[in-house]
mmCIF file with all atom_site columns, C-alpha atoms in Angstrom:
data_model
loop_
_atom_site.group_PDB
_atom_site.id
_atom_site.type_symbol
_atom_site.label_atom_id
_atom_site.label_alt_id
_atom_site.label_comp_id
_atom_site.label_asym_id
_atom_site.label_entity_id
_atom_site.label_seq_id
_atom_site.pdbx_PDB_ins_code
_atom_site.Cartn_x
_atom_site.Cartn_y
_atom_site.Cartn_z
_atom_site.occupancy
_atom_site.B_iso_or_equiv
_atom_site.pdbx_formal_charge
_atom_site.auth_seq_id
_atom_site.auth_comp_id
_atom_site.auth_asym_id
_atom_site.auth_atom_id
_atom_site.pdbx_PDB_model_num
ATOM 1   C CA . MET A 1 1   ? 3.623   61.510  -27.778 1.00 59.00 ? 1   MET A CA 1
ATOM 2   C CA . ARG A 1 2   ? 0.275   60.112  -27.181 1.00 64.00 ? 2   ARG A CA 1
ATOM 3   C CA . LYS A 1 3   ? 0.023   57.791  -30.009 1.00 64.00 ? 3   LYS A CA 1
ATOM 4   C CA . ARG A 1 4   ? 3.615   55.989  -28.588 1.00 67.00 ? 4   ARG A CA 1
ATOM 5   C CA . ASN A 1 5   ? 1.828   55.257  -25.882 1.00 64.00 ? 5   ASN A CA 1
ATOM 6   C CA . ILE A 1 6   ? -0.541  54.447  -27.233 1.00 62.00 ? 6   ILE A CA 1
ATOM 7   C CA . ARG A 1 7   ? 0.894   51.893  -29.235 1.00 65.00 ? 7   ARG A CA 1
ATOM 8   C CA . LYS A 1 8   ? 2.952   50.889  -25.954 1.00 65.00 ? 8   LYS A CA 1
ATOM 9   C CA . ILE A 1 9   ? 0.594   49.939  -24.757 1.00 61.00 ? 9   ILE A CA 1
ATOM 10  C CA . VAL A 1 10  ? -1.454  47.850  -27.257 1.00 57.00 ? 10  VAL A CA 1
ATOM 11  C CA . ARG A 1 11  ? 1.704   45.982  -27.804 1.00 67.00 ? 11  ARG A CA 1
ATOM 12  C CA . VAL A 1 12  ? 1.840   45.214  -23.526 1.00 60.00 ? 12  VAL A CA 1
ATOM 13  C CA . ILE A 1 13  ? -1.954  44.203  -23.716 1.00 60.00 ? 13  ILE A CA 1
ATOM 14  C CA . SER A 1 14  ? -1.423  41.999  -26.809 1.00 63.00 ? 14  SER A CA 1
ATOM 15  C CA . ASP A 1 15  ? 1.953   40.655  -25.874 1.00 64.00 ? 15  ASP A CA 1
ATOM 16  C CA . PHE A 1 16  ? -0.608  40.636  -22.518 1.00 61.00 ? 16  PHE A CA 1
ATOM 17  C CA . SER A 1 17  ? -3.681  37.781  -24.465 1.00 69.00 ? 17  SER A CA 1
ATOM 18  C CA . LEU A 1 18  ? -0.508  36.486  -25.825 1.00 68.00 ? 18  LEU A CA 1
ATOM 19  C CA . LYS A 1 19  ? 0.840   34.811  -22.839 1.00 70.00 ? 19  LYS A CA 1
ATOM 20  C CA . MET A 1 20  ? -2.177  34.126  -21.662 1.00 69.00 ? 20  MET A CA 1
ATOM 21  C CA . LYS A 1 21  ? -3.362  32.007  -24.293 1.00 69.00 ? 21  LYS A CA 1
ATOM 22  C CA . THR A 1 22  ? -0.505  29.813  -24.022 1.00 73.00 ? 22  THR A CA 1
ATOM 23  C CA . ALA A 1 23  ? -0.964  29.605  -20.916 1.00 69.00 ? 23  ALA A CA 1
ATOM 24  C CA . THR A 1 24  ? -4.402  28.710  -21.179 1.00 68.00 ? 24  THR A CA 1
ATOM 25  C CA . ILE A 1 25  ? -3.470  26.268  -23.519 1.00 70.00 ? 25  ILE A CA 1
ATOM 26  C CA . PHE A 1 26  ? -1.065  25.028  -21.527 1.00 66.00 ? 26  PHE A CA 1
ATOM 27  C CA . LEU A 1 27  ? -3.061  24.258  -18.317 1.00 69.00 ? 27  LEU A CA 1
ATOM 28  C CA . VAL A 1 28  ? -5.741  22.226  -21.229 1.00 61.00 ? 28  VAL A CA 1
ATOM 29  C CA . LEU A 1 29  ? -3.664  19.955  -22.190 1.00 65.00 ? 29  LEU A CA 1
ATOM 30  C CA . PHE A 1 30  ? -2.634  19.563  -18.952 1.00 66.00 ? 30  PHE A CA 1
ATOM 31  C CA . VAL A 1 31  ? -6.032  18.962  -17.742 1.00 63.00 ? 31  VAL A CA 1
ATOM 32  C CA . VAL A 1 32  ? -6.832  16.773  -20.388 1.00 60.00 ? 32  VAL A CA 1
ATOM 33  C CA . GLY A 1 33  ? -3.641  14.435  -20.113 1.00 63.00 ? 33  GLY A CA 1
ATOM 34  C CA . ALA A 1 34  ? -3.361  13.925  -16.554 1.00 60.00 ? 34  ALA A CA 1
ATOM 35  C CA . SER A 1 35  ? -7.199  12.895  -17.141 1.00 59.00 ? 35  SER A CA 1
ATOM 36  C CA . GLN A 1 36  ? -6.628  10.497  -19.240 1.00 58.00 ? 36  GLN A CA 1
ATOM 37  C CA . ALA A 1 37  ? -3.512  9.083   -16.502 1.00 55.00 ? 37  ALA A CA 1
ATOM 38  C CA . SER A 1 38  ? -4.905  7.156   -14.540 1.00 49.00 ? 38  SER A CA 1
ATOM 39  C CA . PRO A 1 39  ? -3.201  4.063   -12.800 1.00 48.00 ? 39  PRO A CA 1
ATOM 40  C CA . GLN A 1 40  ? -3.525  0.728   -14.335 1.00 48.00 ? 40  GLN A CA 1
ATOM 41  C CA . LEU A 1 41  ? -3.212  -1.887  -12.298 1.00 45.00 ? 41  LEU A CA 1
ATOM 42  C CA . GLU A 1 42  ? -1.114  -5.268  -12.874 1.00 47.00 ? 42  GLU A CA 1
ATOM 43  C CA . PRO A 1 43  ? -3.189  -9.010  -12.935 1.00 45.00 ? 43  PRO A CA 1
ATOM 44  C CA . SER A 1 44  ? -1.384  -10.755 -9.912  1.00 43.00 ? 44  SER A CA 1
ATOM 45  C CA . GLY A 1 45  ? -1.932  -13.966 -12.064 1.00 44.00 ? 45  GLY A CA 1
ATOM 46  C CA . THR A 1 46  ? -4.546  -15.497 -9.428  1.00 43.00 ? 46  THR A CA 1
ATOM 47  C CA . ASP A 1 47  ? -8.135  -15.720 -11.323 1.00 43.00 ? 47  ASP A CA 1
ATOM 48  C CA . ASP A 1 48  ? -9.318  -16.592 -7.740  1.00 45.00 ? 48  ASP A CA 1
ATOM 49  C CA . GLY A 1 49  ? -10.902 -13.825 -6.518  1.00 42.00 ? 49  GLY A CA 1
ATOM 50  C CA . ALA A 1 50  ? -8.018  -13.895 -3.871  1.00 41.00 ? 50  ALA A CA 1
ATOM 51  C CA . ALA A 1 51  ? -7.173  -10.265 -4.371  1.00 41.00 ? 51  ALA A CA 1
ATOM 52  C CA . GLU A 1 52  ? -10.723 -9.556  -2.698  1.00 42.00 ? 52  GLU A CA 1
ATOM 53  C CA . ASN A 1 53  ? -11.018 -9.541  1.065   1.00 40.00 ? 53  ASN A CA 1
ATOM 54  C CA . ILE A 1 54  ? -14.436 -7.344  0.780   1.00 41.00 ? 54  ILE A CA 1
ATOM 55  C CA . THR A 1 55  ? -15.892 -10.081 3.723   1.00 43.00 ? 55  THR A CA 1
ATOM 56  C CA . GLY A 1 56  ? -12.942 -9.317  5.909   1.00 49.00 ? 56  GLY A CA 1
ATOM 57  C CA . ILE A 1 57  ? -11.487 -12.738 5.763   1.00 50.00 ? 57  ILE A CA 1
ATOM 58  C CA . HIS A 1 58  ? -7.741  -12.969 5.122   1.00 50.00 ? 58  HIS A CA 1
ATOM 59  C CA . GLU A 1 59  ? -6.498  -14.939 2.489   1.00 55.00 ? 59  GLU A CA 1
ATOM 60  C CA . PRO A 1 60  ? -3.871  -17.482 3.389   1.00 56.00 ? 60  PRO A CA 1
ATOM 61  C CA . TYR A 1 61  ? -1.113  -15.913 1.096   1.00 56.00 ? 61  TYR A CA 1
ATOM 62  C CA . ILE A 1 62  ? -0.211  -12.465 -0.512  1.00 62.00 ? 62  ILE A CA 1
ATOM 63  C CA . ILE A 1 63  ? -0.748  -12.047 -3.760  1.00 65.00 ? 63  ILE A CA 1
ATOM 64  C CA . GLY A 1 64  ? 1.862   -11.245 -5.985  1.00 70.00 ? 64  GLY A CA 1
ATOM 65  C CA . GLY A 1 65  ? 4.296   -11.965 -2.668  1.00 70.00 ? 65  GLY A CA 1
ATOM 66  C CA . ASP A 1 66  ? 8.238   -14.268 -3.431  1.00 74.00 ? 66  ASP A CA 1
ATOM 67  C CA . VAL A 1 67  ? 8.976   -17.606 -2.052  1.00 74.00 ? 67  VAL A CA 1
ATOM 68  C CA . VAL A 1 68  ? 11.172  -16.613 1.036   1.00 73.00 ? 68  VAL A CA 1
ATOM 69  C CA . ILE A 1 69  ? 14.461  -19.231 0.661   1.00 76.00 ? 69  ILE A CA 1
ATOM 70  C CA . GLY A 1 70  ? 15.941  -20.644 3.727   1.00 74.00 ? 70  GLY A CA 1
ATOM 71  C CA . ARG A 1 71  ? 16.157  -17.972 7.025   1.00 77.00 ? 71  ARG A CA 1
ATOM 72  C CA . GLN A 1 72  ? 16.236  -14.233 4.726   1.00 80.00 ? 72  GLN A CA 1
ATOM 73  C CA . PHE A 1 73  ? 13.642  -12.706 6.987   1.00 81.00 ? 73  PHE A CA 1
ATOM 74  C CA . PRO A 1 74  ? 14.410  -13.786 9.986   1.00 84.00 ? 74  PRO A CA 1
ATOM 75  C CA . GLY A 1 75  ? 12.512  -11.368 12.609  1.00 86.00 ? 75  GLY A CA 1
ATOM 76  C CA . MET A 1 76  ? 9.305   -12.834 10.516  1.00 89.00 ? 76  MET A CA 1
ATOM 77  C CA . ILE A 1 77  ? 6.042   -13.758 13.013  1.00 91.00 ? 77  ILE A CA 1
ATOM 78  C CA . SER A 1 78  ? 2.420   -15.647 11.875  1.00 90.00 ? 78  SER A CA 1
ATOM 79  C CA . LEU A 1 79  ? 0.244   -14.789 13.709  1.00 91.00 ? 79  LEU A CA 1
ATOM 80  C CA . GLN A 1 80  ? -2.297  -18.052 14.120  1.00 91.00 ? 80  GLN A CA 1
ATOM 81  C CA . VAL A 1 81  ? -5.803  -18.794 15.186  1.00 91.00 ? 81  VAL A CA 1
ATOM 82  C CA . GLY A 1 82  ? -6.841  -22.597 15.500  1.00 88.00 ? 82  GLY A CA 1
ATOM 83  C CA . GLY A 1 83  ? -3.373  -23.481 13.615  1.00 85.00 ? 83  GLY A CA 1
ATOM 84  C CA . VAL A 1 84  ? -4.140  -21.988 11.000  1.00 88.00 ? 84  VAL A CA 1
ATOM 85  C CA . HIS A 1 85  ? -2.086  -18.292 9.832   1.00 88.00 ? 85  HIS A CA 1
ATOM 86  C CA . ASN A 1 86  ? -4.053  -15.630 9.867   1.00 88.00 ? 86  ASN A CA 1
ATOM 87  C CA . CYS A 1 87  ? -1.547  -12.834 9.788   1.00 89.00 ? 87  CYS A CA 1
ATOM 88  C CA . GLY A 1 88  ? 2.629   -12.045 9.871   1.00 89.00 ? 88  GLY A CA 1
ATOM 89  C CA . GLY A 1 89  ? 4.325   -9.409  11.955  1.00 91.00 ? 89  GLY A CA 1
ATOM 90  C CA . SER A 1 90  ? 7.472   -9.058  12.965  1.00 92.00 ? 90  SER A CA 1
ATOM 91  C CA . ILE A 1 91  ? 9.783   -9.203  15.854  1.00 91.00 ? 91  ILE A CA 1
ATOM 92  C CA . VAL A 1 92  ? 10.345  -5.917  17.605  1.00 91.00 ? 92  VAL A CA 1
ATOM 93  C CA . ASN A 1 93  ? 12.319  -7.692  20.802  1.00 90.00 ? 93  ASN A CA 1
ATOM 94  C CA . ALA A 1 94  ? 11.827  -11.817 22.754  1.00 87.00 ? 94  ALA A CA 1
ATOM 95  C CA . ASN A 1 95  ? 8.077   -10.457 23.982  1.00 89.00 ? 95  ASN A CA 1
ATOM 96  C CA . TYR A 1 96  ? 6.655   -8.108  21.390  1.00 90.00 ? 96  TYR A CA 1
ATOM 97  C CA . SER A 1 97  ? 5.878   -8.495  17.695  1.00 91.00 ? 97  SER A CA 1
ATOM 98  C CA . VAL A 1 98  ? 4.267   -5.728  16.042  1.00 93.00 ? 98  VAL A CA 1
ATOM 99  C CA . THR A 1 99  ? 1.344   -6.833  13.033  1.00 91.00 ? 99  THR A CA 1
ATOM 100 C CA . ALA A 1 100 ? -1.818  -5.330  11.725  1.00 90.00 ? 100 ALA A CA 1
ATOM 101 C CA . ALA A 1 101 ? -3.927  -3.803  13.189  1.00 88.00 ? 101 ALA A CA 1
ATOM 102 C CA . HIS A 1 102 ? -6.655  -6.426  11.815  1.00 88.00 ? 102 HIS A CA 1
ATOM 103 C CA . CYS A 1 103 ? -5.025  -8.789  12.801  1.00 88.00 ? 103 CYS A CA 1
ATOM 104 C CA . CYS A 1 104 ? -5.683  -8.209  16.778  1.00 87.00 ? 104 CYS A CA 1
ATOM 105 C CA . GLN A 1 105 ? -9.383  -8.807  16.613  1.00 88.00 ? 105 GLN A CA 1
ATOM 106 C CA . PHE A 1 106 ? -9.668  -12.411 18.738  1.00 90.00 ? 106 PHE A CA 1
ATOM 107 C CA . ASP A 1 107 ? -8.574  -14.041 21.763  1.00 91.00 ? 107 ASP A CA 1
ATOM 108 C CA . PRO A 1 108 ? -5.352  -13.619 22.244  1.00 91.00 ? 108 PRO A CA 1
ATOM 109 C CA . LYS A 1 109 ? -5.972  -17.388 24.065  1.00 93.00 ? 109 LYS A CA 1
ATOM 110 C CA . ASP A 1 110 ? -7.041  -17.865 20.540  1.00 93.00 ? 110 ASP A CA 1
ATOM 111 C CA . VAL A 1 111 ? -3.759  -16.889 19.171  1.00 92.00 ? 111 VAL A CA 1
ATOM 112 C CA . ILE A 1 112 ? 0.015   -18.653 19.338  1.00 91.00 ? 112 ILE A CA 1
ATOM 113 C CA . VAL A 1 113 ? 2.329   -16.393 17.611  1.00 92.00 ? 113 VAL A CA 1
ATOM 114 C CA . MET A 1 114 ? 5.083   -19.303 15.538  1.00 90.00 ? 114 MET A CA 1
ATOM 115 C CA . SER A 1 115 ? 8.980   -17.993 14.709  1.00 90.00 ? 115 SER A CA 1
ATOM 116 C CA . GLY A 1 116 ? 11.765  -19.255 13.506  1.00 87.00 ? 116 GLY A CA 1
ATOM 117 C CA . SER A 1 117 ? 10.447  -20.872 9.964   1.00 84.00 ? 117 SER A CA 1
ATOM 118 C CA . ASN A 1 118 ? 9.293   -19.482 6.647   1.00 80.00 ? 118 ASN A CA 1
ATOM 119 C CA . ASN A 1 119 ? 7.169   -23.059 6.264   1.00 80.00 ? 119 ASN A CA 1
ATOM 120 C CA . LEU A 1 120 ? 3.753   -22.391 7.572   1.00 78.00 ? 120 LEU A CA 1
ATOM 121 C CA . GLU A 1 121 ? 2.697   -26.568 8.161   1.00 76.00 ? 121 GLU A CA 1
ATOM 122 C CA . ASN A 1 122 ? 5.366   -27.854 10.471  1.00 77.00 ? 122 ASN A CA 1
ATOM 123 C CA . GLY A 1 123 ? 8.329   -26.587 12.717  1.00 79.00 ? 123 GLY A CA 1
ATOM 124 C CA . GLY A 1 124 ? 9.205   -22.983 14.221  1.00 86.00 ? 124 GLY A CA 1
ATOM 125 C CA . ILE A 1 125 ? 8.716   -22.346 17.395  1.00 89.00 ? 125 ILE A CA 1
ATOM 126 C CA . GLU A 1 126 ? 5.475   -21.524 19.054  1.00 90.00 ? 126 GLU A CA 1
ATOM 127 C CA . HIS A 1 127 ? 5.143   -18.725 21.095  1.00 91.00 ? 127 HIS A CA 1
ATOM 128 C CA . ASN A 1 128 ? 1.746   -18.180 23.511  1.00 92.00 ? 128 ASN A CA 1
ATOM 129 C CA . VAL A 1 129 ? 0.276   -14.530 23.704  1.00 92.00 ? 129 VAL A CA 1
ATOM 130 C CA . LEU A 1 130 ? -1.103  -13.245 26.041  1.00 92.00 ? 130 LEU A CA 1
ATOM 131 C CA . GLU A 1 131 ? -2.034  -9.844  25.798  1.00 90.00 ? 131 GLU A CA 1
ATOM 132 C CA . MET A 1 132 ? -3.615  -8.142  22.464  1.00 89.00 ? 132 MET A CA 1
ATOM 133 C CA . HIS A 1 133 ? -3.413  -4.341  21.434  1.00 86.00 ? 133 HIS A CA 1
ATOM 134 C CA . SER A 1 134 ? -4.724  -2.492  18.363  1.00 80.00 ? 134 SER A CA 1
ATOM 135 C CA . HIS A 1 135 ? -2.367  0.303   17.138  1.00 67.00 ? 135 HIS A CA 1
#
């Protein structure tokens, strides 16, 4: 009887050992695979450093964006400072639009919102800005 119990214990230990070996191998392979699978960013096709916004200057275009045809996005606005496009935004209602917080660094009297056109050079309706709130 005692010999059977010892055999059972040995078998349980060897089964446990096999499971641990399998789990350890799986874990090692998973860690190695995960460490090798880093995301690779595709180049945007611009070679002039426009994607780098280190200085805080907002570039006049979106990297990797598509040209908008006609009135495809009528709810979009252009936030302009000194007649130059600074940021894009979206119309919320007749009195409000929303944009990114970093676009709200200017004095409201120096900012206009252009709506109703996908051409930054001409067209659209000019709106004065009374207040800007960073979110």
